XYZ file of C-alpha atoms in Angstrom:
403
model
C 117.000 99.550 90.673
C 119.611 96.876 90.080
C 119.591 93.560 91.847
C 122.137 93.199 94.638
C 124.347 90.349 95.725
C 125.597 90.335 99.298
C 127.568 87.870 101.427
C 124.381 86.562 103.036
C 122.518 86.538 99.724
C 124.396 84.411 97.136
C 121.468 84.508 94.726
C 120.552 87.466 92.570
C 117.603 89.426 93.887
C 115.109 91.007 91.522
C 112.598 93.828 91.469
C 109.374 94.028 89.489
C 107.929 96.503 87.048
C 104.853 98.459 88.095
C 102.537 96.147 86.136
C 104.178 93.038 87.545
C 103.813 94.354 91.101
C 100.171 95.261 90.425
C 99.487 91.741 89.147
C 101.244 90.200 92.147
C 99.197 92.381 94.507
C 95.870 91.520 92.870
C 96.553 87.784 92.887
C 97.672 87.818 96.534
C 94.536 89.709 97.544
C 92.436 87.179 95.644
C 94.130 84.390 97.566
C 93.371 86.091 100.866
C 89.838 87.203 99.954
C 88.036 84.527 101.984
C 90.258 85.301 104.967
C 89.481 89.026 104.628
C 85.774 88.464 105.163
C 85.983 85.411 107.412
C 84.068 87.052 110.288
C 81.194 87.766 107.895
C 80.899 84.322 106.324
C 81.411 82.665 109.711
C 78.471 84.701 111.009
C 76.464 83.906 107.879
C 76.806 80.117 108.213
C 75.919 80.359 111.920
C 72.743 82.286 111.088
C 71.780 80.552 107.819
C 72.575 76.960 108.711
C 72.067 77.026 112.504
C 75.656 76.001 113.260
C 77.229 76.509 116.684
C 80.220 78.802 117.112
C 82.521 75.846 117.651
C 81.376 74.104 114.434
C 81.650 77.294 112.386
C 85.082 77.961 113.871
C 86.141 74.411 113.021
C 85.208 74.928 109.366
C 87.327 78.066 109.247
C 90.113 76.208 111.052
C 90.040 73.373 108.497
C 90.490 75.837 105.639
C 93.419 77.505 107.375
C 95.022 74.187 108.316
C 95.082 73.103 104.680
C 96.630 76.430 103.683
C 99.388 75.800 106.214
C 100.016 72.235 105.007
C 100.160 73.243 101.345
C 102.362 76.241 102.118
C 104.839 74.110 104.063
C 104.965 71.526 101.278
C 105.613 74.145 98.602
C 107.989 76.313 100.621
C 110.527 73.510 101.112
C 111.238 73.416 97.367
C 109.599 76.643 96.274
C 112.335 77.456 93.725
C 111.512 74.309 91.729
C 108.038 75.541 90.741
C 107.223 77.716 87.760
C 105.537 80.723 89.301
C 102.809 81.488 86.760
C 101.679 77.958 85.990
C 101.667 76.977 89.680
C 99.640 80.037 90.682
C 97.194 79.284 87.877
C 96.490 75.902 89.500
C 95.885 77.703 92.780
C 93.400 80.103 91.211
C 91.440 77.208 89.709
C 91.197 75.648 93.179
C 89.950 78.957 94.596
C 87.304 79.300 91.891
C 86.022 75.730 92.211
C 86.179 75.596 96.016
C 84.247 78.838 96.548
C 81.695 77.852 93.899
C 81.106 74.478 95.553
C 80.827 76.130 98.974
C 77.977 78.255 97.630
C 75.865 75.092 97.283
C 76.913 73.242 100.448
C 74.878 73.534 103.663
C 75.957 70.389 105.485
C 78.982 71.009 107.767
C 80.977 68.085 106.319
C 80.332 69.043 102.688
C 80.997 72.714 103.392
C 84.251 71.802 105.126
C 85.341 69.807 102.057
C 84.677 72.799 99.808
C 86.588 75.137 102.116
C 89.489 72.655 102.146
C 89.723 73.026 98.357
C 89.792 76.802 98.829
C 92.584 76.309 101.353
C 94.617 74.375 98.779
C 94.267 77.215 96.299
C 95.117 79.881 98.844
C 98.205 77.970 100.001
C 99.517 77.710 96.438
C 98.812 81.317 95.457
C 100.169 82.970 98.572
C 103.267 80.791 98.991
C 104.505 81.371 95.454
C 103.700 85.080 95.651
C 105.465 85.509 98.997
C 108.572 83.757 97.683
C 108.696 86.226 94.776
C 108.337 89.198 97.126
C 111.097 87.776 99.343
C 113.428 87.758 96.333
C 113.296 91.523 95.872
C 116.166 93.778 96.891
C 114.052 95.373 99.667
C 111.737 92.655 101.033
C 110.358 94.698 103.956
C 109.183 97.347 101.497
C 107.740 94.755 99.097
C 105.756 93.099 101.873
C 104.614 96.510 103.124
C 103.129 97.211 99.675
C 101.422 93.806 99.645
C 99.929 94.313 103.094
C 98.789 97.889 102.359
C 97.048 96.584 99.246
C 95.477 93.815 101.331
C 94.019 96.485 103.591
C 92.640 98.431 100.626
C 90.979 95.337 99.154
C 89.543 94.512 102.574
C 87.946 97.949 102.708
C 86.018 97.261 99.501
C 85.042 93.746 100.585
C 83.647 94.892 103.925
C 81.559 97.558 102.186
C 80.117 95.121 99.660
C 79.767 91.819 101.512
C 77.122 92.778 104.117
C 74.744 93.701 101.264
C 75.658 90.496 99.410
C 75.011 88.390 102.510
C 71.750 90.222 103.226
C 70.568 89.400 99.691
C 72.044 85.936 99.168
C 73.243 84.705 102.538
C 76.376 82.613 102.901
C 75.855 81.175 99.413
C 75.972 84.636 97.879
C 79.157 85.455 99.763
C 80.949 82.340 98.494
C 79.720 82.946 94.933
C 81.201 86.455 94.950
C 84.522 85.115 96.240
C 84.552 82.659 93.334
C 83.847 85.450 90.846
C 86.731 87.534 92.216
C 89.104 84.637 91.593
C 87.864 84.435 87.985
C 88.688 88.114 87.494
C 92.143 87.478 88.952
C 92.907 85.183 86.013
C 93.265 88.330 83.882
C 96.239 89.413 85.968
C 98.207 86.280 85.103
C 99.468 87.801 81.833
C 101.553 90.242 83.912
C 102.263 88.033 86.902
C 106.077 87.833 87.399
C 108.018 84.680 86.635
C 110.837 83.547 88.892
C 114.277 84.799 87.875
C 116.183 82.633 90.348
C 116.715 79.163 88.925
C 116.744 75.939 90.882
C 120.430 75.371 90.095
C 121.255 78.616 91.900
C 119.438 77.442 94.992
C 120.883 73.971 95.446
C 123.939 75.449 97.187
C 121.710 76.827 99.951
C 120.912 74.196 102.572
C 118.658 74.563 105.576
C 121.796 74.967 107.689
C 122.174 78.422 106.131
C 118.994 79.603 107.839
C 119.731 81.917 110.768
C 118.365 80.830 114.160
C 116.511 84.093 114.726
C 114.511 83.359 111.562
C 113.181 80.126 113.032
C 112.184 81.957 116.221
C 110.423 84.604 114.110
C 108.603 81.871 112.203
C 107.236 80.316 115.398
C 106.406 83.760 116.784
C 104.346 84.470 113.678
C 102.312 81.309 114.333
C 101.640 82.286 117.951
C 100.800 85.866 116.948
C 98.157 84.660 114.514
C 96.679 82.234 117.043
C 95.821 85.188 119.244
C 94.808 87.428 116.362
C 92.462 84.965 114.692
C 90.884 83.824 117.960
C 89.464 87.354 118.132
C 89.153 88.047 114.403
C 87.018 84.978 113.669
C 84.348 86.178 116.102
C 84.756 89.958 115.876
C 81.395 90.169 114.072
C 79.707 88.148 116.849
C 81.214 90.457 119.470
C 79.699 93.414 117.625
C 76.282 91.767 117.481
C 76.446 91.363 121.252
C 76.684 95.161 121.486
C 73.474 95.535 119.449
C 75.140 96.440 116.180
C 73.375 95.380 112.983
C 75.253 93.298 110.412
C 75.407 96.308 108.085
C 76.846 98.515 110.833
C 79.498 95.925 111.643
C 80.379 95.772 107.957
C 80.847 99.543 107.974
C 83.074 99.362 111.057
C 85.187 96.634 109.469
C 85.390 98.565 106.193
C 86.591 101.705 107.940
C 88.987 99.580 109.979
C 90.375 97.930 106.838
C 90.912 101.320 105.210
C 92.688 102.668 108.291
C 94.959 99.613 108.410
C 96.539 100.766 105.157
C 98.508 103.025 107.499
C 100.003 99.955 109.215
C 102.223 98.563 106.448
C 102.674 102.072 105.035
C 104.059 103.183 108.397
C 106.281 100.100 108.506
C 107.585 101.013 105.054
C 108.387 104.565 106.149
C 109.995 103.506 109.435
C 111.697 100.511 107.765
C 114.615 99.649 110.114
C 115.303 103.104 111.584
C 114.490 101.729 115.043
C 115.763 98.225 114.375
C 113.865 95.133 113.302
C 112.257 94.327 116.637
C 111.665 97.457 118.723
C 108.606 98.570 116.701
C 107.194 95.040 116.977
C 107.635 94.967 120.751
C 105.792 98.270 121.096
C 102.979 97.150 118.780
C 102.402 93.748 120.374
C 102.341 95.262 123.875
C 99.669 97.707 122.761
C 97.736 94.869 121.141
C 97.449 93.066 124.491
C 95.749 96.104 126.008
C 93.427 96.627 123.022
C 92.377 92.966 122.989
C 91.258 92.987 126.610
C 89.436 96.291 126.181
C 87.639 94.910 123.113
C 86.173 91.850 124.844
C 85.150 93.739 127.993
C 83.715 96.899 126.451
C 79.976 97.569 126.570
C 80.235 100.678 124.399
C 79.546 100.715 120.674
C 81.898 103.660 120.273
C 84.715 101.757 121.981
C 84.117 98.767 119.721
C 84.209 101.020 116.647
C 87.535 102.477 117.805
C 89.197 99.299 119.064
C 88.554 97.081 116.014
C 90.539 99.351 113.635
C 93.385 99.550 116.152
C 93.391 95.754 116.531
C 93.659 95.280 112.753
C 96.147 98.119 112.267
C 98.702 96.672 114.659
C 98.653 93.257 112.963
C 99.400 94.691 109.534
C 102.018 97.022 110.984
C 103.946 94.099 112.479
C 103.620 91.712 109.550
C 106.144 93.366 107.163
C 108.734 93.298 109.949
C 108.277 89.580 110.523
C 108.329 88.889 106.780
C 111.438 91.003 106.374
C 113.211 89.161 109.203
C 112.304 85.821 107.602
C 113.649 87.034 104.246
C 116.929 88.156 105.803
C 117.331 84.949 107.816
C 116.892 82.793 104.708
C 118.002 84.454 101.434
C 116.630 81.477 99.498
C 113.140 82.736 100.349
C 111.915 79.503 101.906
C 111.031 80.993 105.289
C 109.306 83.985 103.707
C 107.399 81.698 101.368
C 106.344 79.653 104.373
C 105.152 82.806 106.171
C 101.703 82.106 104.759
C 101.933 78.665 106.361
C 102.837 80.209 109.698
C 99.990 82.705 109.579
C 97.404 80.212 108.422
C 98.520 77.546 110.880
C 98.118 80.132 113.610
C 94.800 81.226 112.123
C 93.580 77.647 112.051
C 94.519 77.043 115.663
C 93.094 80.436 116.608
C 89.728 79.695 114.992
C 89.576 76.242 116.559
C 90.642 77.438 120.007
C 88.493 80.547 119.705
C 85.341 78.593 118.864
C 85.796 76.260 121.812
C 86.683 79.104 124.188
C 83.740 81.269 123.076
C 81.294 78.397 123.648
C 82.822 77.516 127.030
C 83.913 80.831 128.542
C 82.233 83.366 126.250
C 84.157 86.273 124.728
C 85.914 87.396 127.904
C 87.734 84.056 128.010
C 88.520 84.506 124.319
C 90.232 87.797 125.117
C 92.482 86.233 127.753
C 93.495 83.418 125.385
C 94.489 85.993 122.764
C 96.285 88.210 125.275
C 98.306 85.242 126.541
C 99.350 84.399 122.970
C 100.533 87.978 122.446
C 102.503 87.895 125.712
C 104.337 84.784 124.475
C 105.184 86.642 121.255
C 106.721 89.462 123.305
C 109.101 86.963 124.914
C 110.023 85.463 121.543
C 110.641 88.855 119.933
C 112.945 89.692 122.863
C 114.878 86.517 121.985
C 115.110 87.645 118.363
C 116.416 91.017 119.535
C 119.266 89.290 121.378
C 120.104 87.124 118.364
C 120.102 90.081 115.963
C 122.307 92.020 118.346
C 124.904 89.270 118.753
C 128.337 89.726 117.102
C 127.879 86.579 115.021
C 124.812 87.973 113.264
C 125.651 89.930 110.133
C 122.157 90.699 108.969
C 122.111 94.353 110.001
C 125.383 95.261 108.206
C 124.205 93.385 105.146
C 120.944 95.326 105.116
C 122.842 98.605 105.360
C 124.998 97.523 102.412
C 121.851 96.827 100.406
C 120.386 100.199 101.327
C 123.541 102.076 100.358
C 123.811 100.186 97.082
C 120.133 100.953 96.314
């Protein structure tokens, strides 16, 4: 498929070979590996080290906050960085940070190790997202990345409960370090950036469409609500008399089912517009969240957790696609990891405090309120995309016809 140049996209977009896409997918999943199993290692440090929910949530929040900071810093001038060499630095941070975390039991020392992991994750994901944003069909590229994320999560949730049962939190962190070592092998096929810095200098921040900035903030708020629940989803299951192994099985099945989320987004693409599917999904997520925190049924928990995860990964390619269209230079899409991790950090921090103060019912209302705010913001995006001055939709149709 040839690269396309459109009025709103003055730089040449590129697509990857199958091996390049596979390498990109594997490296991205490595970067997100600790986030995939966050509920499990959060539970493990609570049980192994006697930490409170608020302290454990704060450690997770610190990791996510650093990811956001690093992602913002890189995204501003993402085109200036060599993709492969920069990602290699990120992988080294992931390896060292997870390995150090395996030996740290004090909250301060463990936080420092997780901060190093956050640095690595921010580097890896930001560079990778900027490459995906530069493809001719960014919604489809991000759908593939998110479907692969779900598949990797399935494997992790099957394996990690046994690892934690045998080695505790230390064993979990050691495995995460080993996965990052394996990811080094993918660097020989990891794509290099085709767009050069000289091509990007003509694109100032004034070129970014206003609806893209709204989508960026909405992504932060969405992940505040999502991670407030996600961080403690394992604890909610334990309150329903599940064993750790059973919760791992539920999360594994849920992760596998969520492959349908980005896959469905890829199939639907923009047939119903950029925002209508998101509005439907986020409205449903409000209902599911409240049912999840109030249910006393194990069967309901087992059904609601997959739905909760599915909707998040269904919406994500749409947000990433909107960011890519609003900023052809790829800066907003590259910073999508910053938006998600900033929201995740705030969600973990707010979730830990809320769970200690108001228990999990209060946690559900905090998350539901966040999702309601996102509904309002997506409605604003819908108006902006529908205005006569916005040319994104015609441009996308031109790309589709050319492809």
